Short mmCIF file of C-alpha atoms in Angstrom, two decimals:
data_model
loop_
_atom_site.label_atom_id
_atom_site.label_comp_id
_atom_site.label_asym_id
_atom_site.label_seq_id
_atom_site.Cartn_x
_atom_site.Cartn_y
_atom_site.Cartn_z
CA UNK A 1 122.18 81.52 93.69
CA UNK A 2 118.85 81.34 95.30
CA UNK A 3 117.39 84.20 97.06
CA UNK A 4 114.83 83.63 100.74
CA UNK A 5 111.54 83.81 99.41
CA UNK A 6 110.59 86.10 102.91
CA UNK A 7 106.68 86.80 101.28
CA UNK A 8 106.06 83.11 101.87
CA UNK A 9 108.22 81.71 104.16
CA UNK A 10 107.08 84.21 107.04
CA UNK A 11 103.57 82.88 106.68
CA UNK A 12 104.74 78.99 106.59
CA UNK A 13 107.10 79.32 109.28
CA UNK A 14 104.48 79.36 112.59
CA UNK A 15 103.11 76.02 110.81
CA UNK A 16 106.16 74.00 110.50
CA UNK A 17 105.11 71.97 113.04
CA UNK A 18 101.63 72.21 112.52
CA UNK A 19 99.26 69.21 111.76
CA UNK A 20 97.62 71.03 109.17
CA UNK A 21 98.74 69.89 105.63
CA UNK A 22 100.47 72.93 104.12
CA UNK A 23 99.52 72.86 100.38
CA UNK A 24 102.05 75.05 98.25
CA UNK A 25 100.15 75.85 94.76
CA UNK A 26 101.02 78.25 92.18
CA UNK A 27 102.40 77.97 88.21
CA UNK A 28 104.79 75.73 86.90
CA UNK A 29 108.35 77.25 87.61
CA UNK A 30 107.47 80.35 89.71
CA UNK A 31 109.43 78.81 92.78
CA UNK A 32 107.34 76.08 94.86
CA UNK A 33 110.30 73.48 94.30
CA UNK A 34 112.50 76.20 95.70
CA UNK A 35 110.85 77.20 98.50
CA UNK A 36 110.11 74.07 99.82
CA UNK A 37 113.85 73.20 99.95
CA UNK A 38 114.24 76.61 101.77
CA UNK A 39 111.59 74.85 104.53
CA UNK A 40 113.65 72.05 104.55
CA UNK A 41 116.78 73.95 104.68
CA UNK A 42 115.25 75.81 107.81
CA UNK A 43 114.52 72.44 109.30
CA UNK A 44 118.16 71.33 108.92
CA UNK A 45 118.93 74.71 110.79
CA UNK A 46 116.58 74.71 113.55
CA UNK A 47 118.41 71.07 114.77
CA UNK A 48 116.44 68.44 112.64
CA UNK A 49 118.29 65.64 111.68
CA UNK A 50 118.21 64.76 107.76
CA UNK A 51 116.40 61.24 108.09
CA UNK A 52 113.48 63.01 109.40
CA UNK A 53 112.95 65.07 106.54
CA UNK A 54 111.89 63.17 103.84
CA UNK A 55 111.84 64.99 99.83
CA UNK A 56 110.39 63.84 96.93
CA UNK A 57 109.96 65.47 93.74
CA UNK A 58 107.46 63.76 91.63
CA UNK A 59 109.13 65.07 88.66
CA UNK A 60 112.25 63.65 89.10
CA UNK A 61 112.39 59.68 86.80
CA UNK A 62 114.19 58.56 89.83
CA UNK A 63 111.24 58.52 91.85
CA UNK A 64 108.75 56.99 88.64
CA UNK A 65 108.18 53.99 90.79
CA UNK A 66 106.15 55.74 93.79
CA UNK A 67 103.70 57.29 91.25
CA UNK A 68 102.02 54.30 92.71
CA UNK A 69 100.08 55.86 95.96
CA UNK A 70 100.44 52.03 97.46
CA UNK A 71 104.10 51.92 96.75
CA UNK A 72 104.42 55.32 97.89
CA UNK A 73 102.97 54.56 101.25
CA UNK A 74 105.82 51.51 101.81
CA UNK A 75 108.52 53.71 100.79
CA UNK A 76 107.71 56.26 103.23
CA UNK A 77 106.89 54.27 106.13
CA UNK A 78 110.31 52.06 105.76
CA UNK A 79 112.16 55.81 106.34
CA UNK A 80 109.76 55.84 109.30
CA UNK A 81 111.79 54.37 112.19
CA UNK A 82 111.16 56.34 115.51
CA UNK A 83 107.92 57.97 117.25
CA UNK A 84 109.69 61.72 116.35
CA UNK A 85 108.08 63.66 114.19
CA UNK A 86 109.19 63.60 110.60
CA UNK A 87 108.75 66.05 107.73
CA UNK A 88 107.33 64.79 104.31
CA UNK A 89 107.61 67.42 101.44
CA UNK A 90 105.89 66.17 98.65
CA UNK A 91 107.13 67.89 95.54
CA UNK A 92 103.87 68.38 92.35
CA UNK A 93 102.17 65.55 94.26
CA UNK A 94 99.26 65.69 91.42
CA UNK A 95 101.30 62.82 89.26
CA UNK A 96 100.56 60.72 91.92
CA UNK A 97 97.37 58.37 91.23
CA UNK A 98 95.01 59.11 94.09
CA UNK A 99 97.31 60.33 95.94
CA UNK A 100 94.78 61.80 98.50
CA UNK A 101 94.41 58.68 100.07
CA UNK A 102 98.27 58.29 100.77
CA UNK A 103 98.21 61.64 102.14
CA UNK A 104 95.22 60.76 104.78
CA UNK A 105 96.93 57.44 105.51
CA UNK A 106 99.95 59.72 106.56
CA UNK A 107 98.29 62.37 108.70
CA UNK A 108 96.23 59.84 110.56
CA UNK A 109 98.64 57.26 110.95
CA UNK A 110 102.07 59.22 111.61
CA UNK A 111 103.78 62.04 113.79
CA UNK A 112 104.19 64.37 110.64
CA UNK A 113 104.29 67.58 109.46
CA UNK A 114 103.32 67.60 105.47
CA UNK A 115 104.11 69.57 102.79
CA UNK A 116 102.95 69.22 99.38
CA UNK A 117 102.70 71.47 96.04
CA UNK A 118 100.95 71.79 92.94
CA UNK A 119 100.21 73.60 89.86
CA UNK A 120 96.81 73.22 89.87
CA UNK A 121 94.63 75.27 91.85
CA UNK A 122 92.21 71.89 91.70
CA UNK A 123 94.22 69.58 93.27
CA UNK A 124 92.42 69.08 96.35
CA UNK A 125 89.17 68.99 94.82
CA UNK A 126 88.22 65.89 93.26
CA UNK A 127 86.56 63.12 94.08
CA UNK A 128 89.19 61.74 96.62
CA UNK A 129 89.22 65.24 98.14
CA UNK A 130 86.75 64.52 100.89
CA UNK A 131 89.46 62.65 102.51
CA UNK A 132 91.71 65.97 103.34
CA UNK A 133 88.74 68.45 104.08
CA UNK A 134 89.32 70.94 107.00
CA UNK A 135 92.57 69.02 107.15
CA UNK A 136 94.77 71.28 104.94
CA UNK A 137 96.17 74.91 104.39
CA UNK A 138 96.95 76.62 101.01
CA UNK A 139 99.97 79.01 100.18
CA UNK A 140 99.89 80.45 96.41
CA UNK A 141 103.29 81.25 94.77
CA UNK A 142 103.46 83.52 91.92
CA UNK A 143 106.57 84.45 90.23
CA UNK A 144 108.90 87.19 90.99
CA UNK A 145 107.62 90.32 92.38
CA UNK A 146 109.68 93.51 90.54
CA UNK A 147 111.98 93.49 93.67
CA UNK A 148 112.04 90.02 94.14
CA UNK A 149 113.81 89.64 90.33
CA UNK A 150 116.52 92.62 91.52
CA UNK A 151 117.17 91.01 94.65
CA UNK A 152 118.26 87.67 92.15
CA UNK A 153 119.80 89.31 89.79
CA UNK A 154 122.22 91.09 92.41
CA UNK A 155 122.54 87.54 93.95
CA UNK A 156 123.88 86.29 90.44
CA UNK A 157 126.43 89.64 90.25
CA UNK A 158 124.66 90.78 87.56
CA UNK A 159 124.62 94.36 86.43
CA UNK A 160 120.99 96.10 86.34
CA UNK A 161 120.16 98.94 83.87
CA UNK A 162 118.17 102.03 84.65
CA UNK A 163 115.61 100.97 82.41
CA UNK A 164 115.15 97.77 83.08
CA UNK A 165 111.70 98.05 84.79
CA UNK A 166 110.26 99.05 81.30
CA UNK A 167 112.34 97.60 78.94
CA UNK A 168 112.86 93.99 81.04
CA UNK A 169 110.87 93.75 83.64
CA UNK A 170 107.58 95.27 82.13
CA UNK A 171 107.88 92.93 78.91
CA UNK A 172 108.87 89.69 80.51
CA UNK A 173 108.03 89.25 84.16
CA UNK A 174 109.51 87.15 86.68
CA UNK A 175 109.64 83.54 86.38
CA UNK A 176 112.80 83.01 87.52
CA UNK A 177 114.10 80.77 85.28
CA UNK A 178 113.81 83.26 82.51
CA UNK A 179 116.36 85.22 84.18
CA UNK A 180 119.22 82.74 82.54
CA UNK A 181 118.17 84.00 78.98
CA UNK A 182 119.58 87.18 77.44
CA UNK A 183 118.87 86.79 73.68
CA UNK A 184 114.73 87.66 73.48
CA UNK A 185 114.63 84.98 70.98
CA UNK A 186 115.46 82.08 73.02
CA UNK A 187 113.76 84.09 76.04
CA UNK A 188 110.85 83.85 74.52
CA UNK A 189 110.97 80.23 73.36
CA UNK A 190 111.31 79.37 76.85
CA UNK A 191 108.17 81.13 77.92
CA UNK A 192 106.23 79.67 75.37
CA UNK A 193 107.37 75.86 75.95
CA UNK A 194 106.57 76.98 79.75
CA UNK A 195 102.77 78.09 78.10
CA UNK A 196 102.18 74.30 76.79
CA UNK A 197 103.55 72.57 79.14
CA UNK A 198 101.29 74.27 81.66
CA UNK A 199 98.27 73.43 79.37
CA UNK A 200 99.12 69.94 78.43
CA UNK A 201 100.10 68.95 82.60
CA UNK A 202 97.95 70.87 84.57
CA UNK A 203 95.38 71.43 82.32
CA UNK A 204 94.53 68.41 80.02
CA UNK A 205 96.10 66.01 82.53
CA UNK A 206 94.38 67.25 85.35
CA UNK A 207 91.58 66.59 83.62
CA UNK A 208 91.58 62.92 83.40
CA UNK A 209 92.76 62.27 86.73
CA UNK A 210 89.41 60.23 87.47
CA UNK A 211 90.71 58.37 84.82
CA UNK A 212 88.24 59.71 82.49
CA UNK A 213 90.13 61.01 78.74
CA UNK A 214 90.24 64.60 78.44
CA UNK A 215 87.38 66.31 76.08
CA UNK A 216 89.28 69.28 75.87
CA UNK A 217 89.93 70.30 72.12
CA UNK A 218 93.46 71.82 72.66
CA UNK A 219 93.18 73.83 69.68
CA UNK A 220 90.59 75.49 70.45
CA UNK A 221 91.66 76.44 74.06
CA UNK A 222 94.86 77.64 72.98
CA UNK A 223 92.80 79.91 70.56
CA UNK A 224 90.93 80.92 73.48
CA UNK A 225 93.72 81.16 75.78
CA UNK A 226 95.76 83.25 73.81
CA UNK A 227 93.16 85.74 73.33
CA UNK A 228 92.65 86.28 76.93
CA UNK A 229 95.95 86.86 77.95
CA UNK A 230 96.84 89.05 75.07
CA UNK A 231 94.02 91.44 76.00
CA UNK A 232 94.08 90.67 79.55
CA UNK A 233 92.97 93.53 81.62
CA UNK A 234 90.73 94.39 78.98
CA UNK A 235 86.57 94.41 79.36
CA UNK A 236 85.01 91.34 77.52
CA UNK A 237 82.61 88.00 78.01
CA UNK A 238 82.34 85.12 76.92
CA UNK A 239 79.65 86.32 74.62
CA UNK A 240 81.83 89.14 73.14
CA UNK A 241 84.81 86.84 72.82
CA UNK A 242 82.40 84.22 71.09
CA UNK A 243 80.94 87.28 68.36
CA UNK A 244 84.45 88.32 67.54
CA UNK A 245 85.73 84.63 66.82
CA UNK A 246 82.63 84.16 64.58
CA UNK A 247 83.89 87.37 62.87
CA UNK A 248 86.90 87.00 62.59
CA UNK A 249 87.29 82.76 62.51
CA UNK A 250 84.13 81.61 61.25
CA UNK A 251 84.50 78.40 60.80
CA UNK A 252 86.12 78.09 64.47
CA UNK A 253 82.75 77.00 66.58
CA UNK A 254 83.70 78.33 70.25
CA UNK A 255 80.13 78.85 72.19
CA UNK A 256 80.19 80.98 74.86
CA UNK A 257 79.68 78.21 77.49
CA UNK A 258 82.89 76.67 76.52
CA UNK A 259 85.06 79.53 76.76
CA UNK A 260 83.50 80.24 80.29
CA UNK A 261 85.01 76.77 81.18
CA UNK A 262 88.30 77.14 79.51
CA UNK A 263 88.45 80.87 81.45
CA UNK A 264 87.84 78.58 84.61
CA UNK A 265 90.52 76.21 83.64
CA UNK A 266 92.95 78.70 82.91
CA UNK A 267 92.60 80.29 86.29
CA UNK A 268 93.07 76.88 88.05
CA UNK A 269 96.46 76.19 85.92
CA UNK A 270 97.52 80.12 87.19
CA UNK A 271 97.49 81.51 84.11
CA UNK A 272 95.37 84.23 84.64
CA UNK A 273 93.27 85.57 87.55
CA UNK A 274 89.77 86.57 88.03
CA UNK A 275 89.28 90.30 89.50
CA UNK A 276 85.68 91.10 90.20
CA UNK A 277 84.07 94.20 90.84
CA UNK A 278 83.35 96.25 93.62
CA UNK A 279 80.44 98.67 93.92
CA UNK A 280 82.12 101.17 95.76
CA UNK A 281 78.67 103.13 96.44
CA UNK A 282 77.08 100.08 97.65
CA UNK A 283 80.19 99.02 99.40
CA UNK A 284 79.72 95.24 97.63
CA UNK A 285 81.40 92.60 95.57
CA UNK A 286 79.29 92.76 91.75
CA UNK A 287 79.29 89.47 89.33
CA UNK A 288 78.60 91.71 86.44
CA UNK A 289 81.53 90.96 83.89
CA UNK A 290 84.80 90.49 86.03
CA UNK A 291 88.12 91.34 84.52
CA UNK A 292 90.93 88.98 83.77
CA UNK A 293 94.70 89.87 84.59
CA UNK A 294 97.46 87.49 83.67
CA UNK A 295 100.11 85.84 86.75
CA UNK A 296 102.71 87.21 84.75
CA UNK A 297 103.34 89.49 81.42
CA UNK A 298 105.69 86.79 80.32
CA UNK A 299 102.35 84.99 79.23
CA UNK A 300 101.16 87.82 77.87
CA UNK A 301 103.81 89.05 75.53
CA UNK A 302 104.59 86.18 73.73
CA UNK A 303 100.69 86.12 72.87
CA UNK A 304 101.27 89.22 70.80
CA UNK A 305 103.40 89.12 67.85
CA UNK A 306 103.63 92.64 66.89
CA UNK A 307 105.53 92.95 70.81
CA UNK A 308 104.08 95.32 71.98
CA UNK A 309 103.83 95.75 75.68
CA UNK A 310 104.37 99.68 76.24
CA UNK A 311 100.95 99.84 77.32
CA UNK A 312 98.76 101.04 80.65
CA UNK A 313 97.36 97.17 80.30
CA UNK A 314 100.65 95.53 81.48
CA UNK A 315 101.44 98.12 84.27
CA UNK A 316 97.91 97.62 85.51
CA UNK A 317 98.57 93.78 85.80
CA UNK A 318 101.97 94.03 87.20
CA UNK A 319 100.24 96.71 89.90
CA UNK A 320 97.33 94.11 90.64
CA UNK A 321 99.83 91.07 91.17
CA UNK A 322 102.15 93.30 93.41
CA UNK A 323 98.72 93.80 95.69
CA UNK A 324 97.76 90.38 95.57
CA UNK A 325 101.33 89.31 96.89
CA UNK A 326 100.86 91.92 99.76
CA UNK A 327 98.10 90.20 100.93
CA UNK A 328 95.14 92.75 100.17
CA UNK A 329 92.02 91.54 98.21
CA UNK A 330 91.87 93.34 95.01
CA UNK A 331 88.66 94.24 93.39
CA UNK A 332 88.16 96.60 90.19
CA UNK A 333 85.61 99.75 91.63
CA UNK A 334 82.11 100.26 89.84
CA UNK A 335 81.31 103.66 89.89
CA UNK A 336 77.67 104.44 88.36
CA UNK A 337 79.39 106.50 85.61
CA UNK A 338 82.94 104.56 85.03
CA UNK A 339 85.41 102.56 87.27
CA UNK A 340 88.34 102.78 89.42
CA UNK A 341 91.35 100.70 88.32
CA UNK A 342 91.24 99.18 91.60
CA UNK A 343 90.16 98.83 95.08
CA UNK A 344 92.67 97.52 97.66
CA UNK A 345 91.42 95.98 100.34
CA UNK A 346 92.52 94.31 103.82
CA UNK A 347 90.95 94.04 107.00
CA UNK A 348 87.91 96.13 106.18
CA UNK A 349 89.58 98.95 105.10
CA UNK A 350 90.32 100.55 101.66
CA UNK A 351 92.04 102.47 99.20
CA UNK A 352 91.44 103.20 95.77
CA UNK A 353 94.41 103.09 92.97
CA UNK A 354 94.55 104.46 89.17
CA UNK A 355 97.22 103.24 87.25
CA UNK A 356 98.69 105.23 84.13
CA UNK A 357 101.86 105.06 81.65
CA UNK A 358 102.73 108.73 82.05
CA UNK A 359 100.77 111.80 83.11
CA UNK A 360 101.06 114.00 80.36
CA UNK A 361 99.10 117.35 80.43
CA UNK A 362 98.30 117.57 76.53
CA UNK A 363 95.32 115.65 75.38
CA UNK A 364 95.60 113.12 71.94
CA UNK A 365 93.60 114.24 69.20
CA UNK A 366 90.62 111.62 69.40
CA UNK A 367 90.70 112.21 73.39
CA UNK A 368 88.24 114.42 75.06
CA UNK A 369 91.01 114.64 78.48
CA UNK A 370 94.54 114.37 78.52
CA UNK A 371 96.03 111.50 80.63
CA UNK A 372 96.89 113.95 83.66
CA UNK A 373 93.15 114.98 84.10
CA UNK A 374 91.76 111.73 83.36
CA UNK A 375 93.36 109.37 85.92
CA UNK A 376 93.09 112.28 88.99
CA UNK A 377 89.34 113.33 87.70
CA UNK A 378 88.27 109.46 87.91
CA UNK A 379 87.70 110.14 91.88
CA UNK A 380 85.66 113.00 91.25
CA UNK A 381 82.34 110.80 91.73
CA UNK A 382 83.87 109.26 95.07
CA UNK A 383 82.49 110.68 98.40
CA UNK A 384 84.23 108.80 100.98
CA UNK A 385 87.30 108.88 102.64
CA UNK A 386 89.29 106.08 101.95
CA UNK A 387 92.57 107.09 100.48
CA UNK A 388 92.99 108.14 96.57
CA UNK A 389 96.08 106.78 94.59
CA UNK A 390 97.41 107.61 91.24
CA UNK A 391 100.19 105.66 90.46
CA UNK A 392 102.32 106.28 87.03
CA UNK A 393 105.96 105.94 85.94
CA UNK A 394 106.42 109.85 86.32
CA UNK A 395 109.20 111.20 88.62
CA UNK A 396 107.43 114.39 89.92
CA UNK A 397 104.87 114.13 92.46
CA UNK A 398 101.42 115.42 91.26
CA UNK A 399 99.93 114.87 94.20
CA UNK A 400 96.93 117.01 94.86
CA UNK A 401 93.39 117.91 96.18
CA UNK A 402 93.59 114.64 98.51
CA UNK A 403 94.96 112.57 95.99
CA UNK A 404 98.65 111.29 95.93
CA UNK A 405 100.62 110.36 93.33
CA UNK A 406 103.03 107.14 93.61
CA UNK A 407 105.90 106.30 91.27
CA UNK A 408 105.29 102.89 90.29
CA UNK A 409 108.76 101.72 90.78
CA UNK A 410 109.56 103.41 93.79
CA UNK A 411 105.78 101.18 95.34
CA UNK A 412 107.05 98.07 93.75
CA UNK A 413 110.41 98.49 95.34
CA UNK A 414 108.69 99.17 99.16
CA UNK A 415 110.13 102.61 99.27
CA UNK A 416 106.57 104.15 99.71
CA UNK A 417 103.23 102.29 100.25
CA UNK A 418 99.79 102.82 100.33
CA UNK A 419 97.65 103.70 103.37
CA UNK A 420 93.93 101.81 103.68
CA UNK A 421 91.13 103.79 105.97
CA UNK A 422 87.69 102.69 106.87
CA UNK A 423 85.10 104.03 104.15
CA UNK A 424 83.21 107.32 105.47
CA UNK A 425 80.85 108.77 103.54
CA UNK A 426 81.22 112.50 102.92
CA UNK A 427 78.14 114.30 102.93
#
């Protein structure tokens, strides 16, 4: 059972019969296969006949021999047999050699409307990419959102527990393929054979597609890798990351160039995603240390073998991916004495969100605040208007002095949203 992707489709559907190439990107198995045979599947609806919609998946042995751009170019234009327009859908076109070039030959040669994806976010920009500039449009695809993975599992018949959101959902994330493994053992076998593959295709493969060998030393960037997503929404650098290695590893020789360019290539491949801050007195975006969230907490947990995931960490990431799928630009606010979790931002306007476990009243014994006072007094510094958010997985509403309290579940399931205002400065 397959449920309507509606966060994407909505925004492809006005270009199906665009000229623009529509480029579908996003991490291996969170959906692109799937959603572009829901385009095509609309197509069939809206009265196009089959022969004009022409599918490939690059993955798939059967098509091996078009991995060929020139013999990819014959195949298609033999299915070509009328003026009409025809829809190619072009399935991780990035195992095709040069592939750019077949594209081109398509849009300038053809009555078409393309579609292609990828799990790189690099694929149009190598050597050959030239060829497609200010010719193309790109789409990313992330995994589930929380009420995406519901939605399929009530497809399926499946019964959901009350705490699933923690005790699932929290832990594991959405790629949906997960969702066909109940025993954590082989659930997270799966998620880690999705890790390598994801670092040996679109990472070290990528990498030599100007048939140049890959210099990447893959132990070291899985050392690298895993660290970031296992403390991902965590303050560090390059530099810090390098210092604790030679601490802890010291014979592992990891300079802090490197692992700035293995950060870069694991944000291309979708494993994690750069957030960088936001003055919000100066109203401006700061490249002073940027945070790192990852896609999904299915890459995370399986980086940590004690399994933990309880943690304010994980609901912060799942909070900043649920934005990003909304369509706002997400930033994390710079205050001149702290931060803000994050900013939300569309359209010019903004809102400001802290993120929390629980809001308990009573304070830890090496804290100077308990978790109630901390999360609503990080506004205190804040003079404009833009709307305040503290968002937790507490039933009872908190709200107060200006500042409202969300349950996290009840904003992930679009049963209350935020609001975004114009900053005004308060006097």
């Amino acid at each position: 059972m397959i449920i309507k992707r509606e966060i994407y489709l909505k925004k492809l559907r006005p270009l199906y019969d665009n000229n623009l190439i529509k480029v579908i990107l996003g991490p291996r198995r969170s959906g692109k296969s799937e959603i572009l045979k829901m385009i095509r599947n609309e197509l069939y609806s809206l009265g196009i006949n089959d022969d004009h919609v022409i599918y490939i998946n690059f993955e798939d042995v059967s098509f091996e021999e078009l991995l060929d751009y020139r013999m990819l170019n014959s195949y298609v234009n033999n299915l070509v047999k009328d003026k009409n327009k025809y829809y190619l859908m072009f399935d991780e076109i990035q195992h095709v050699d040069e592939f750019e070039k077949v594209i081109a030959s398509f849009k300038a040669t053809l009555n078409c409307s393309i579609f292609i994806t990828g799990s790189n976010s690099n694929l149009l920009k190598g050597s050959l990419a030239s060829l497609l500039t200010g010719r193309y449009l790109e789409f990313y695809v992330r995994p589930f959102t929380y009420k995406e993975s519901l939605d399929y599992l009530v497809s399926l018949g499946k019964e959901i527990p009350n705490d699933f959101f923690e005790r699932n959902y929290l832990k594991w994330g959405g790629y949906p393929q997960r969702f066909d493994f109940v025993d954590e053992s082989q659930l997270r076998q799966y998620l880690n054979q999705l890790y390598l593959d994801t670092i040996e295709k679109d990472i070290i493969n990528m990498s030599r597609r100007d048939k140049k060998k890959s210099n990447l030393d893959k132990n070291k960037f899985k050392t690298i890798s895993s660290y970031v997503l296992a403390t991902a929404g965590q303050e560090f650098s390059p530099s810090s990351i390098e210092e604790y290695l030679h601490k802890e590893k010291g014979d592992l020789n990891i300079t802090a160039n490197t692992i700035r360019t293995y950060l870069e290539l694991m944000e291309k491949a979708f494993l994690i995603q750069r957030i960088d801050r936001y003055s919000i007195k100066g109203k401006r975006k700061l490249k002073m240390l940027p945070k790192y969230y990852a896609l999904d907490n299915g890459m995370r947990v399986i980086q940590n073998n004690s399994g933990a995931y309880l943690s304010t960490f994980f609901l912060e990431n799942i909070i900043c991916n649920e934005l990003i799928s909304r369509g706002y630009e997400v930033s994390v606010g710079k205050k001149y004495n702290g931060e803000i979790d994050f900013v939300a931002e569309q359209g010019g306007k903004h809102c400001y969100i802290q993120v929390a476990y629980y809001l308990t009243k009573e304070k830890g014994p090496d804290e100077k605040k308990s978790a109630f006072d901390r999360e609503y007094d990080a506004f205190d510094s804040i003079k404009d208007g833009s709307p305040r958010y503290v968002m937790s997985l507490d039933k009872i509403d908190t709200s107060h002095n200006g500042i409202t309290h969300l349950n996290i579940e009840d904003f992930l399931l679009n049963k209350i949203d935020i609001k975004l205002s114009w900053h005004i400065e308060f006097i």
